[in-house]
């Protein structure tokens, strides 16, 4: 049975440093863009910009067009995956794992639509939507309009949402855009865009190993929170012989890969700026390894948007935003508590570098700390 063996205890600080190492946040790594995205098991991509900022904070010399070119070459795919949210994956990983998430996406669709599902003829609407989306990329305004032509008495919004969740779709990038994808991206069938069929393997155990490489040491509940898939105890049991076990300070069982990095807890952690919805913030049931409990409620807005945050000594210490006026790009830091001068100076330098990356046409860049 999982967790039956004696284990060493890992402090919260040790978990912090291990997670930062896995997330490529202890030092900027020399790694290709596909390798980094694959190592991280995708990047949260509710909006087009965050994956670019996430990679800038993690990789040495990252250039924006490196990601865009790979997307245009169809080596990357932006589609609905973990937790029913948009992620940027390598094409290989999307094809391998998208089918594994279909039961989750079906359940999420039914949970959102509730009694409205009963009025939908799901096979008929999917049969209508699929060839339309296969023909060429379509916005969901176009998809809903097409569905209403064929199902005139249907619930337009419900039908569109059902098609979006039940069909394996990817958002199509466009050339010449600042962040690769337009705000109202067109969707098409993944298999048509990527030129291969989706895997039908429903075994989650290989994904356990991938998750731990990127987010471990972690509990079963942590991976369930990251993925949205429940339960996962059997998947962990299946690969248990490949894992080592620890316990956290609350005596919960943590699983990990034997050779994965677990740095000394005194390892220095540089300041870092992370985009909204970043992987680091959303991938554990217990987020206190990176988010102090007293700050957790400050991370999201009423409409559930997870804010841009910055790290000081490896922990979330505030949020940030940008302003653009008269050619001057300003990064505004909003600390959750007082920040020491050395950390402020490091944040100012890192923030200016970030603005030079995100706003290369700005005549001037500046960092301001708001009270």
Coordinates of C-alpha atoms in Angstrom, one line a residue:
X1 CA 0.0 0.0 0.0
X2 CA 1.2 3.5 -0.8
X3 CA 3.1 5.2 2.0
X4 CA 3.6 2.1 4.2
X5 CA 7.5 2.4 4.3
X6 CA 9.5 4.4 6.8
X7 CA 10.6 7.7 5.2
X8 CA 12.9 10.7 5.9
X9 CA 11.3 14.1 6.6
X10 CA 11.7 17.0 4.2
X11 CA 11.2 20.4 5.6
X12 CA 9.1 23.0 3.8
X13 CA 12.2 24.9 2.9
X14 CA 13.8 21.7 1.4
X15 CA 10.6 21.3 -0.6
X16 CA 10.8 24.9 -1.8
X17 CA 14.4 24.5 -3.1
X18 CA 13.6 21.1 -4.7
X19 CA 10.6 22.6 -6.5
X20 CA 12.5 25.6 -7.7
X21 CA 15.2 23.4 -9.1
X22 CA 12.6 21.3 -11.0
X23 CA 10.9 24.4 -12.3
X24 CA 14.2 25.8 -13.6
X25 CA 14.0 28.8 -11.2
X26 CA 17.2 28.4 -9.2
X27 CA 19.3 29.4 -12.2
X28 CA 18.5 30.1 -15.8
X29 CA 19.2 26.8 -17.6
X30 CA 20.9 26.1 -21.0
X31 CA 18.0 24.2 -22.5
X32 CA 16.2 24.2 -25.8
X33 CA 12.6 25.5 -25.8
X34 CA 11.0 22.1 -26.7
X35 CA 13.1 20.4 -24.0
X36 CA 12.1 23.0 -21.4
X37 CA 8.4 22.8 -22.3
X38 CA 8.6 19.0 -22.2
X39 CA 10.4 18.9 -18.9
X40 CA 7.8 21.2 -17.4
X41 CA 5.0 19.0 -18.8
X42 CA 3.6 22.1 -20.6
X43 CA 3.2 25.7 -19.7
X44 CA 0.0 27.3 -18.6
X45 CA -1.3 29.3 -21.6
X46 CA -4.7 30.8 -20.7
X47 CA -3.4 33.9 -22.5
X48 CA -0.8 34.0 -25.3
X49 CA 1.9 36.0 -23.5
X50 CA 2.5 34.0 -20.3
X51 CA 4.5 31.1 -21.8
X52 CA 7.0 33.6 -23.3
X53 CA 7.5 35.3 -19.9
X54 CA 7.7 31.9 -18.1
X55 CA 10.5 30.7 -20.4
X56 CA 12.3 34.1 -20.2
X57 CA 12.5 33.6 -16.4
X58 CA 13.8 30.0 -16.8
X59 CA 16.1 29.8 -19.8
X60 CA 19.4 31.5 -20.7
X61 CA 19.2 33.8 -23.7
X62 CA 15.6 33.0 -24.5
X63 CA 14.3 34.9 -27.5
X64 CA 10.6 35.4 -28.3
X65 CA 10.7 34.2 -31.9
X66 CA 12.2 30.9 -30.8
X67 CA 8.9 29.9 -29.3
X68 CA 6.8 31.5 -32.1
X69 CA 8.7 29.7 -34.9
X70 CA 8.2 26.3 -33.2
X71 CA 4.5 26.9 -32.9
X72 CA 4.3 27.9 -36.6
X73 CA 6.2 24.8 -37.5
X74 CA 3.6 22.8 -35.5
X75 CA 6.2 21.5 -33.1
X76 CA 4.2 23.0 -30.2
X77 CA 0.4 22.8 -29.5
X78 CA -1.8 25.1 -27.5
X79 CA -4.9 23.3 -26.3
X80 CA -7.1 22.3 -23.4
X81 CA -5.3 19.9 -21.0
X82 CA -4.7 19.9 -17.3
X83 CA -7.5 21.1 -15.1
X84 CA -9.5 21.8 -18.2
X85 CA -7.4 24.9 -19.0
X86 CA -5.2 25.9 -21.9
X87 CA -1.6 24.7 -21.9
X88 CA 1.3 25.0 -24.3
X89 CA 2.7 21.6 -24.9
X90 CA 5.1 20.0 -27.3
X91 CA 3.2 18.4 -30.2
X92 CA 4.6 15.0 -29.0
X93 CA 3.2 15.4 -25.5
X94 CA -0.1 16.8 -26.7
X95 CA -0.7 13.8 -28.9
X96 CA 0.5 11.4 -26.2
X97 CA -1.6 12.8 -23.3
X98 CA -4.6 14.6 -24.6
X99 CA -6.8 11.5 -24.7
X100 CA -5.9 10.8 -21.1
X101 CA -7.7 14.0 -20.1
X102 CA -10.9 13.5 -22.1
X103 CA -12.9 12.0 -19.2
X104 CA -11.9 15.0 -17.1
X105 CA -13.0 17.4 -19.8
X106 CA -16.3 15.6 -20.3
X107 CA -16.9 15.7 -16.6
X108 CA -16.0 19.4 -16.4
X109 CA -18.3 20.2 -19.3
X110 CA -21.2 18.5 -17.5
X111 CA -20.3 20.2 -14.2
X112 CA -20.4 23.7 -15.8
X113 CA -23.5 23.1 -18.0
X114 CA -25.4 21.1 -15.4
X115 CA -29.1 20.5 -16.5
X116 CA -28.4 22.2 -19.8
X117 CA -26.6 19.1 -21.0
X118 CA -29.8 17.1 -21.0
X119 CA -31.1 19.2 -23.8
X120 CA -28.1 18.6 -26.0
X121 CA -27.8 15.9 -28.7
X122 CA -24.1 15.5 -28.1
X123 CA -23.3 13.0 -30.9
X124 CA -25.2 15.2 -33.4
X125 CA -23.6 18.4 -32.4
X126 CA -20.1 16.9 -32.4
X127 CA -20.8 15.4 -35.9
X128 CA -21.7 18.9 -37.0
X129 CA -18.8 20.7 -35.4
X130 CA -16.0 18.2 -36.3
X131 CA -15.9 18.6 -40.1
X132 CA -16.4 22.4 -39.8
X133 CA -13.3 22.6 -37.5
X134 CA -11.3 20.2 -39.6
X135 CA -11.9 22.2 -42.8
X136 CA -9.9 25.2 -41.5
X137 CA -9.3 27.1 -38.2
X138 CA -12.4 28.7 -36.8
X139 CA -13.1 31.1 -34.0
X140 CA -15.8 29.9 -31.5
X141 CA -18.1 32.6 -32.7
X142 CA -18.0 31.0 -36.1
X143 CA -18.4 27.5 -34.5
X144 CA -21.5 28.6 -32.5
X145 CA -23.0 30.2 -35.6
X146 CA -22.4 27.0 -37.6
X147 CA -24.0 24.9 -34.9
X148 CA -27.1 27.1 -34.7
X149 CA -27.6 26.8 -38.5
X150 CA -27.9 23.0 -38.1
X151 CA -29.5 22.9 -34.6
X152 CA -31.8 26.0 -34.7
X153 CA -33.5 25.3 -31.4
X154 CA -30.2 24.5 -29.6
X155 CA -28.6 26.3 -26.7
X156 CA -25.9 28.2 -28.6
X157 CA -23.4 28.8 -25.7
X158 CA -23.9 25.3 -24.3
X159 CA -23.3 23.6 -27.7
X160 CA -20.2 25.7 -28.3
X161 CA -18.8 24.8 -24.9
X162 CA -19.5 21.1 -25.3
X163 CA -17.7 21.1 -28.7
X164 CA -14.7 22.9 -27.2
X165 CA -14.4 20.4 -24.3
X166 CA -15.2 17.2 -26.1
X167 CA -13.2 17.6 -29.3
X168 CA -9.3 17.6 -29.3
X169 CA -8.6 21.1 -30.5
X170 CA -5.6 23.3 -30.8
X171 CA -5.4 27.1 -31.2
X172 CA -3.6 28.1 -34.4
X173 CA -0.7 30.6 -34.2
X174 CA -0.3 33.4 -36.8
X175 CA 2.8 35.0 -38.2
X176 CA 3.8 38.5 -37.4
X177 CA 2.1 38.7 -34.0
X178 CA 3.8 40.0 -30.9
X179 CA 2.9 36.9 -28.8
X180 CA 2.2 34.3 -31.5
X181 CA -1.5 33.9 -31.2
X182 CA -4.3 36.5 -31.7
X183 CA -6.7 37.3 -28.9
X184 CA -9.5 35.5 -30.6
X185 CA -7.5 32.5 -31.9
X186 CA -8.9 30.1 -34.4
X187 CA -9.3 26.5 -33.4
X188 CA -8.8 23.3 -35.5
X189 CA -8.7 19.6 -34.9
X190 CA -5.4 18.6 -33.3
X191 CA -4.9 15.5 -35.5
X192 CA -5.3 17.6 -38.7
X193 CA -3.0 20.4 -37.5
X194 CA -0.3 18.1 -36.1
X195 CA -0.6 15.4 -38.7
X196 CA -0.8 12.4 -36.3
X197 CA -3.4 10.6 -34.4
X198 CA -3.9 11.0 -30.6
X199 CA -2.8 8.2 -28.4
X200 CA -5.5 6.0 -26.9
X201 CA -3.4 4.9 -24.0
X202 CA -5.3 5.7 -20.8
X203 CA -2.5 4.6 -18.4
X204 CA -1.6 7.6 -16.2
X205 CA 1.4 6.0 -14.6
X206 CA 4.0 7.4 -17.1
X207 CA 2.6 10.9 -16.4
X208 CA 3.3 10.3 -12.7
X209 CA 7.0 10.1 -13.5
X210 CA 6.8 13.3 -15.6
X211 CA 5.0 15.2 -13.0
X212 CA 7.4 14.3 -10.2
X213 CA 10.4 15.3 -12.5
X214 CA 8.8 18.8 -12.8
X215 CA 7.1 19.3 -9.5
X216 CA 8.3 16.7 -7.0
X217 CA 8.7 15.7 -4.3
X218 CA 4.9 15.6 -4.1
X219 CA 1.9 13.8 -2.7
X220 CA -0.8 12.0 -4.7
X221 CA -3.1 14.9 -3.9
X222 CA -0.6 17.3 -5.3
X223 CA -0.6 15.6 -8.7
X224 CA -4.4 15.3 -8.6
X225 CA -4.6 19.1 -8.0
X226 CA -2.2 19.8 -10.9
X227 CA -3.9 17.5 -13.4
X228 CA -7.5 17.5 -12.3
X229 CA -7.6 13.7 -12.7
X230 CA -8.9 11.7 -9.7
X231 CA -8.1 9.3 -8.3
X232 CA -4.4 8.7 -9.0
X233 CA -3.4 6.3 -6.2
X234 CA -3.4 3.3 -8.6
X235 CA -1.1 5.1 -11.1
X236 CA 1.4 5.9 -8.3
X237 CA 1.2 2.3 -7.1
X238 CA 2.0 1.1 -10.6
X239 CA 5.4 2.9 -10.6
X240 CA 6.1 2.8 -6.9
X241 CA 9.1 0.5 -7.5
X242 CA 10.7 3.4 -9.4
X243 CA 10.1 6.0 -6.7
X244 CA 11.6 7.0 -3.3
X245 CA 9.4 8.2 -0.4
X246 CA 9.7 11.0 2.1
X247 CA 7.4 12.7 4.5
X248 CA 6.7 16.4 4.9
X249 CA 6.4 18.2 8.2
X250 CA 2.7 17.2 8.5
X251 CA 3.7 13.5 8.0
X252 CA 2.2 13.2 4.6
X253 CA 3.9 10.8 2.1
X254 CA 5.9 12.5 -0.6
X255 CA 7.0 10.6 -3.7
X256 CA 9.9 11.4 -5.9
X257 CA 12.3 10.1 -8.5
X258 CA 15.5 8.8 -6.9
X259 CA 18.0 10.9 -9.0
X260 CA 15.9 14.1 -9.2
X261 CA 17.6 17.2 -7.7
X262 CA 16.9 18.0 -4.1
X263 CA 19.3 20.9 -3.3
X264 CA 20.4 21.8 0.2
X265 CA 17.7 24.0 1.7
X266 CA 20.2 26.9 2.2
X267 CA 20.8 27.1 -1.6
X268 CA 20.4 30.7 -2.6
X269 CA 17.3 31.5 -4.7
X270 CA 17.4 34.5 -7.0
X271 CA 14.4 36.9 -7.4
X272 CA 12.2 36.0 -10.3
X273 CA 9.1 37.4 -12.1
X274 CA 6.4 34.9 -13.0
X275 CA 3.5 35.5 -15.4
X276 CA -0.2 35.0 -14.5
X277 CA -1.3 31.4 -14.0
X278 CA 2.3 30.2 -13.8
X279 CA 2.9 26.5 -13.3
X280 CA 4.7 27.1 -10.0
X281 CA 1.6 28.5 -8.3
X282 CA -1.0 26.0 -9.5
X283 CA 0.6 22.6 -9.3
X284 CA 0.3 21.4 -5.7
X285 CA -2.6 20.9 -3.3
X286 CA -0.5 22.4 -0.6
X287 CA 1.1 25.5 -2.1
X288 CA 2.9 26.6 1.1
X289 CA 6.2 25.4 -0.3
X290 CA 6.2 28.5 -2.5
X291 CA 3.2 30.6 -1.3
X292 CA 3.1 31.7 2.3
X293 CA -0.4 30.8 3.7
X294 CA -1.0 34.4 4.7
X295 CA -0.6 35.6 1.1
X296 CA -2.6 32.8 -0.7
X297 CA -5.8 34.8 -1.0
X298 CA -3.9 37.7 -2.6
X299 CA -2.9 35.7 -5.6
X300 CA -6.2 35.7 -7.5
X301 CA -8.9 38.2 -8.5
X302 CA -12.7 37.8 -8.1
X303 CA -12.9 36.3 -11.6
X304 CA -10.3 33.7 -10.7
X305 CA -7.4 35.2 -12.7
X306 CA -4.1 34.2 -11.0
X307 CA -1.9 37.3 -10.9
X308 CA 1.6 37.9 -12.1
X309 CA 3.8 37.4 -9.0
X310 CA 7.5 37.8 -8.0
X311 CA 9.6 35.6 -5.9
X312 CA 12.0 36.7 -3.1
X313 CA 14.2 33.9 -1.6
X314 CA 12.1 31.4 -3.5
X315 CA 8.7 32.4 -2.1
X316 CA 5.9 34.5 -3.5
X317 CA 6.4 38.0 -2.1
X318 CA 4.1 40.2 -4.2
X319 CA 2.3 40.8 -7.5
X320 CA 3.4 42.9 -10.5
X321 CA 1.9 44.6 -13.5
X322 CA 3.1 46.8 -16.4
X323 CA 2.2 50.3 -17.6
X324 CA 3.0 52.0 -20.9
X325 CA 2.8 55.8 -21.1
X326 CA 4.5 58.1 -23.7
X327 CA 7.0 55.4 -24.7
X328 CA 8.0 54.6 -21.1
X329 CA 7.4 51.0 -20.0
X330 CA 7.0 50.7 -16.2
X331 CA 6.9 47.5 -14.1
X332 CA 4.9 48.1 -10.9
X333 CA 5.8 45.8 -8.0
X334 CA 3.2 45.5 -5.2
X335 CA 4.9 43.7 -2.3
X336 CA 2.7 41.8 0.1
X337 CA 5.0 42.8 2.9
X338 CA 8.1 45.0 3.3
X339 CA 11.0 43.9 1.0
X340 CA 14.7 44.4 2.1
X341 CA 16.8 46.8 0.1
X342 CA 19.0 44.1 -1.4
X343 CA 16.0 42.2 -2.7
X344 CA 14.5 45.5 -4.0
X345 CA 17.6 46.3 -5.9
X346 CA 17.6 42.8 -7.4
X347 CA 14.0 43.1 -8.3
X348 CA 14.6 46.5 -10.0
X349 CA 17.4 45.0 -12.1
X350 CA 15.4 41.9 -13.0
X351 CA 12.3 44.0 -13.7
X352 CA 14.2 46.3 -16.1
X353 CA 15.6 43.2 -18.0
X354 CA 12.1 41.8 -18.2
X355 CA 10.7 45.0 -19.7
X356 CA 13.5 45.1 -22.3
X357 CA 12.3 41.6 -23.3
X358 CA 8.6 42.3 -23.2
X359 CA 8.6 45.9 -24.5
X360 CA 11.7 46.1 -26.8
X361 CA 10.4 49.2 -28.5
X362 CA 10.0 51.2 -25.3
X363 CA 12.2 54.4 -25.2
X364 CA 12.8 53.9 -21.5
X365 CA 12.1 51.3 -18.9
X366 CA 11.5 51.7 -15.2
X367 CA 10.5 49.7 -12.1
X368 CA 8.3 51.2 -9.4
X369 CA 7.4 49.8 -6.0
X370 CA 3.8 50.6 -4.9
X371 CA 2.7 50.7 -1.3

